[in-house]
CSV table of C-alpha atoms and ligand atoms in Angstrom, one decimal:
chain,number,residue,atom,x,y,z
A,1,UNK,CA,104.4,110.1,81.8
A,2,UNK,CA,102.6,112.9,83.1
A,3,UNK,CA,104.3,113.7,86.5
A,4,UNK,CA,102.5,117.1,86.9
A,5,UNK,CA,99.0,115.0,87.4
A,6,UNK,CA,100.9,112.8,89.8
A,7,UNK,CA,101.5,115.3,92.5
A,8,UNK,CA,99.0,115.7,95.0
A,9,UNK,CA,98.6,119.9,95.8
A,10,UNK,CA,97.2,121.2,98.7
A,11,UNK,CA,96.4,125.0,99.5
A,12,UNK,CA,97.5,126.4,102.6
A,13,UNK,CA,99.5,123.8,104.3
A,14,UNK,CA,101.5,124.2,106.5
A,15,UNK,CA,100.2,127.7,106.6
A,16,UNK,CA,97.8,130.0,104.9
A,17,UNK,CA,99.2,131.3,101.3
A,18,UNK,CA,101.6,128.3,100.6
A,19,UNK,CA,100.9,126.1,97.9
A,20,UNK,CA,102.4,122.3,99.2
A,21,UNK,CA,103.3,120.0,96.2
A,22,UNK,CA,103.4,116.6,98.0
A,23,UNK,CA,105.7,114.4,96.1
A,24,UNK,CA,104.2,111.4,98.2
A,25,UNK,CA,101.7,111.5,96.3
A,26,UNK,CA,104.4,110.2,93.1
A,27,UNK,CA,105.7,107.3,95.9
A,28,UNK,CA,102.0,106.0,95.8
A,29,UNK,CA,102.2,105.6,92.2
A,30,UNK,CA,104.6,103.3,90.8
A,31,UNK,CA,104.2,104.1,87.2
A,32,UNK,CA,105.4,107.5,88.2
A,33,UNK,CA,107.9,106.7,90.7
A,34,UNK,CA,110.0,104.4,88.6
A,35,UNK,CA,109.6,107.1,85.8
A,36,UNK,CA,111.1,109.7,88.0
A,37,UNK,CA,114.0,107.5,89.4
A,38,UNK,CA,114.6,106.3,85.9
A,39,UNK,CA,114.8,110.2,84.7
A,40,UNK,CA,117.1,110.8,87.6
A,41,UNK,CA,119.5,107.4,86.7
A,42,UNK,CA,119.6,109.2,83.5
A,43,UNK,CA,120.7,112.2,83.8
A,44,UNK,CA,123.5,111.5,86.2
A,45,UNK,CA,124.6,108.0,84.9
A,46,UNK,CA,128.0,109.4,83.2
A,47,UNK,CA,128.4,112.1,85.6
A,48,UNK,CA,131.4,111.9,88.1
A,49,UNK,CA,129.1,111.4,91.1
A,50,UNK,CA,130.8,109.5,94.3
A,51,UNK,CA,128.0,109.8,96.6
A,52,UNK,CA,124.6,110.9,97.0
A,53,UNK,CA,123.4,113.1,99.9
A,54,UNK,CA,119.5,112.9,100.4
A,55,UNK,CA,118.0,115.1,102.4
A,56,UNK,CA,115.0,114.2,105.4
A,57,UNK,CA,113.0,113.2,104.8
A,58,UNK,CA,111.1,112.8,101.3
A,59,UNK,CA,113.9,113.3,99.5
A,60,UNK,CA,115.4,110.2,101.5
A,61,UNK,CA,113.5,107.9,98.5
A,62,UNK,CA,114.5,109.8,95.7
A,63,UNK,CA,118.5,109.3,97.0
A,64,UNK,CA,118.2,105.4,98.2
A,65,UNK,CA,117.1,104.1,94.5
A,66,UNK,CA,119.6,106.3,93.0
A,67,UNK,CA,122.6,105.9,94.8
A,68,UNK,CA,121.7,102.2,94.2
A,69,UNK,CA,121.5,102.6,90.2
A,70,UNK,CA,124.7,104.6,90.5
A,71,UNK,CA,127.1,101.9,92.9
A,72,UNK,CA,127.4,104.7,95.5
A,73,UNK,CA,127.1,105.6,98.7
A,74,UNK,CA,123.4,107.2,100.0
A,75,UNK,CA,124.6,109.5,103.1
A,76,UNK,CA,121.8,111.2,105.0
A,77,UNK,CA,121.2,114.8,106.4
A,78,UNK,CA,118.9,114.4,109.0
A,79,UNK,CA,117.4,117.3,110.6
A,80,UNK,CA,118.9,118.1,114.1
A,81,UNK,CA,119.2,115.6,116.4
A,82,UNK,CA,118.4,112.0,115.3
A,83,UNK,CA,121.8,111.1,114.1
A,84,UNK,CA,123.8,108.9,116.5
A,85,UNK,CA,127.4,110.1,115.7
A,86,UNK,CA,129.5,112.8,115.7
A,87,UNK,CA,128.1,115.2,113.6
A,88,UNK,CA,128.4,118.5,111.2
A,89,UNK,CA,125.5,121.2,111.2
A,90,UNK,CA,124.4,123.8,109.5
A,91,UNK,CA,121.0,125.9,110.0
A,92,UNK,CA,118.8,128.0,107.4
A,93,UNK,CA,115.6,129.9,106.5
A,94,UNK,CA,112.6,127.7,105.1
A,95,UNK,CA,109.9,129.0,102.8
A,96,UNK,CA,108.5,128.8,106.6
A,97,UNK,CA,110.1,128.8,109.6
A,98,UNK,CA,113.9,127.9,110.3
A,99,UNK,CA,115.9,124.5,110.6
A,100,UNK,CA,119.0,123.0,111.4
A,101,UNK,CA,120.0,119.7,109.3
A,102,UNK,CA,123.0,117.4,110.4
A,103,UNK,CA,125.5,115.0,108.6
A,104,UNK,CA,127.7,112.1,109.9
A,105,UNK,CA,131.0,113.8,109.7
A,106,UNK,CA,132.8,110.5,108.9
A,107,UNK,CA,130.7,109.7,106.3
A,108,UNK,CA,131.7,113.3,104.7
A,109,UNK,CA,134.9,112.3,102.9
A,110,UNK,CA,137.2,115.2,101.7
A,111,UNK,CA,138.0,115.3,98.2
A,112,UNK,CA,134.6,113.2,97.2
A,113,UNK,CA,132.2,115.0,95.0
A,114,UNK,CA,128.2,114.9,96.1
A,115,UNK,CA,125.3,115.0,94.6
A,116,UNK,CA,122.2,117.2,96.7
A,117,UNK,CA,119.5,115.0,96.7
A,118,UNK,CA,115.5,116.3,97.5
A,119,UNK,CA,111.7,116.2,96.4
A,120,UNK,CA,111.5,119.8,95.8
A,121,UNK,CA,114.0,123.2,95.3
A,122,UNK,CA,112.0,126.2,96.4
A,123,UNK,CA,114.2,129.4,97.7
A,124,UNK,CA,117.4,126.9,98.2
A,125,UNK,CA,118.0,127.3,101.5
A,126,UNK,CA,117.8,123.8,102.4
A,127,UNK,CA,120.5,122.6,99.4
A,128,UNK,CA,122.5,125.6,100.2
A,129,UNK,CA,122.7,124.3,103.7
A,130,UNK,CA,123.9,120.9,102.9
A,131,UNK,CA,126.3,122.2,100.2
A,132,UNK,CA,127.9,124.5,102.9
A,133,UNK,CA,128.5,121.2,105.2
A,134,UNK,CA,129.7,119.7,102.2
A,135,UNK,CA,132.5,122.4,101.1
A,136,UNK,CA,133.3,122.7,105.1
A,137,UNK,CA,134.6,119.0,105.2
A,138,UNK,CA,136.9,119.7,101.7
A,139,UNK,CA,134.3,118.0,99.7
A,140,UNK,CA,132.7,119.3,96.5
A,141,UNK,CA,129.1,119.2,94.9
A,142,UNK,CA,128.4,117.5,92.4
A,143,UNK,CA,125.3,118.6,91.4
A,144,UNK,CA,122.1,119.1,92.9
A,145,UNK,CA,118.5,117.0,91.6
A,146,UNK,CA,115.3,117.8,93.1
A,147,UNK,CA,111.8,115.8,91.3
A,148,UNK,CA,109.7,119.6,91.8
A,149,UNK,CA,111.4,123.3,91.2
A,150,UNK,CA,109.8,126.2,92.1
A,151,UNK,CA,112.3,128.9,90.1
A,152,UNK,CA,109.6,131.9,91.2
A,153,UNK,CA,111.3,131.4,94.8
A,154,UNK,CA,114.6,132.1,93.0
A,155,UNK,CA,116.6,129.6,93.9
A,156,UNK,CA,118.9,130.2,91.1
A,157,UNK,CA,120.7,132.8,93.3
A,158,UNK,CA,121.8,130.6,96.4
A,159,UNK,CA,122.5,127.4,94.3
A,160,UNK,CA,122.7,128.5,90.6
A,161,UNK,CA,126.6,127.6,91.2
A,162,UNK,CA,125.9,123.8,91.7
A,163,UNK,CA,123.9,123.0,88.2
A,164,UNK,CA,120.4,122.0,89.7
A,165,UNK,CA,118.1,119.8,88.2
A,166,UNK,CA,114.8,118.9,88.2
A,167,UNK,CA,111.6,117.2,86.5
A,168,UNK,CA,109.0,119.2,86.9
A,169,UNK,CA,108.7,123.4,87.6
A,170,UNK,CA,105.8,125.7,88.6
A,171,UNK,CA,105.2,129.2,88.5
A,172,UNK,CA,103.3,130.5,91.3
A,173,UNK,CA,99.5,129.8,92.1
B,1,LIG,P1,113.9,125.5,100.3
B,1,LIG,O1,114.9,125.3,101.3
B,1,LIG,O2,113.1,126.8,100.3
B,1,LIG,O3,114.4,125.2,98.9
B,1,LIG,O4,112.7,124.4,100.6
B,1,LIG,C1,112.9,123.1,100.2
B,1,LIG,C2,112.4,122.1,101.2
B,1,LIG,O5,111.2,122.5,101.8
B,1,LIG,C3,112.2,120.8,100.6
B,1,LIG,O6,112.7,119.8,101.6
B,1,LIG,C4,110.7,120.7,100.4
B,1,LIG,O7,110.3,119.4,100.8
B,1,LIG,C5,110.1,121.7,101.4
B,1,LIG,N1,109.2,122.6,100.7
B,1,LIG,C6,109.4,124.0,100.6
B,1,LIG,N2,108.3,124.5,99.9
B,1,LIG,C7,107.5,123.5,99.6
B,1,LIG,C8,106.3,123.5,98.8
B,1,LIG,N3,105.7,124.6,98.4
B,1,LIG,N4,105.7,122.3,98.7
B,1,LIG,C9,106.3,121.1,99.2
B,1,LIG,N5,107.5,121.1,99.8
B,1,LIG,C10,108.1,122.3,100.0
């Protein structure tokens, strides 16, 4: 399977000089989307994962299937303001702009180790977020999986720590 031709790019969006790789654009394929949940199944199958944390809101259908495949929970962050409960926060620099993601605090369970689930790592920022709610609570990381790296942005120095993964890289436009 050729995931690289599966993913839609698009110059410029949101803004002038980014490149956007649009992992929606795998979700509309099923040939590729089972291959990239399957790749995902595999590489954290005999891992000691207890829960999967996907992050709002693409990488919400990478973390449903495999917390599924897995037997464990699928825990959201949600960016600011749509969960119901009480809640944990934590904000950070984008590639562009700024935002501020929240987790259920009960479903945060100390001691539990997490897996970072989203479509694509660029500078780490948003990972590094959820992994600092996740060390707050007493919890540990697992491990983080993202379908699309971007190792130019240099990720490697917020997140190195936590073993990302990932199926496919690029190297700048
Ligand atoms: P970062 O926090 O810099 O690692 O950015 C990762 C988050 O921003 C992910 O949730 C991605 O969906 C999104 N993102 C950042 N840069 C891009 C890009 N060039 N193409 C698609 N999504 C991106």
């Amino acid at each position: 399977m050729n995931l690289d031709a599966a993913i839609r790019k698009v110059p410029d969006f949101p803004k002038p000089g980014i490149l956007f790789y649009d992992v929606t654009s795998i979700f509309t394929n099923p040939a590729a989307f089972s291959f990239a949940v399957s790749k995902s199944v595999e590489l954290y199958k005999g891992e000691k994962v207890d829960g999967i944390i996907a992050i709002e809101s693409r990488g919400f259908l990478l973390g449903a299937p495999l917390a599924l495949a897995l037997g464990v929970p699928c825990v959201l962050a949600r960016k600011k303001g749509k969960l119901p409960g009480k809640t944990i926060e934590e904000s950070y620099a984008l590639e562009y702009g700024e935002a501020t993601l929240q987790i259920h605090v009960e479903d945060l369970t100390a001691g539990k180790r997490w897996l970072i689930i989203d479509d694509l790592i660029a500078t780490g920022g948003t990972v590094e977020a959820v992994a600092k709610m996740i060390e707050r609570q007493g919890a540990s990381v697992a491990g983080v999986f993202g379908v699309i790296a971007l190792p130019f942005l240099n990720f490697a120095a917020k997140i190195g720590k936590y073993n990302p993964k990932w199926l496919v890289e690029y190297h700048g436009e």
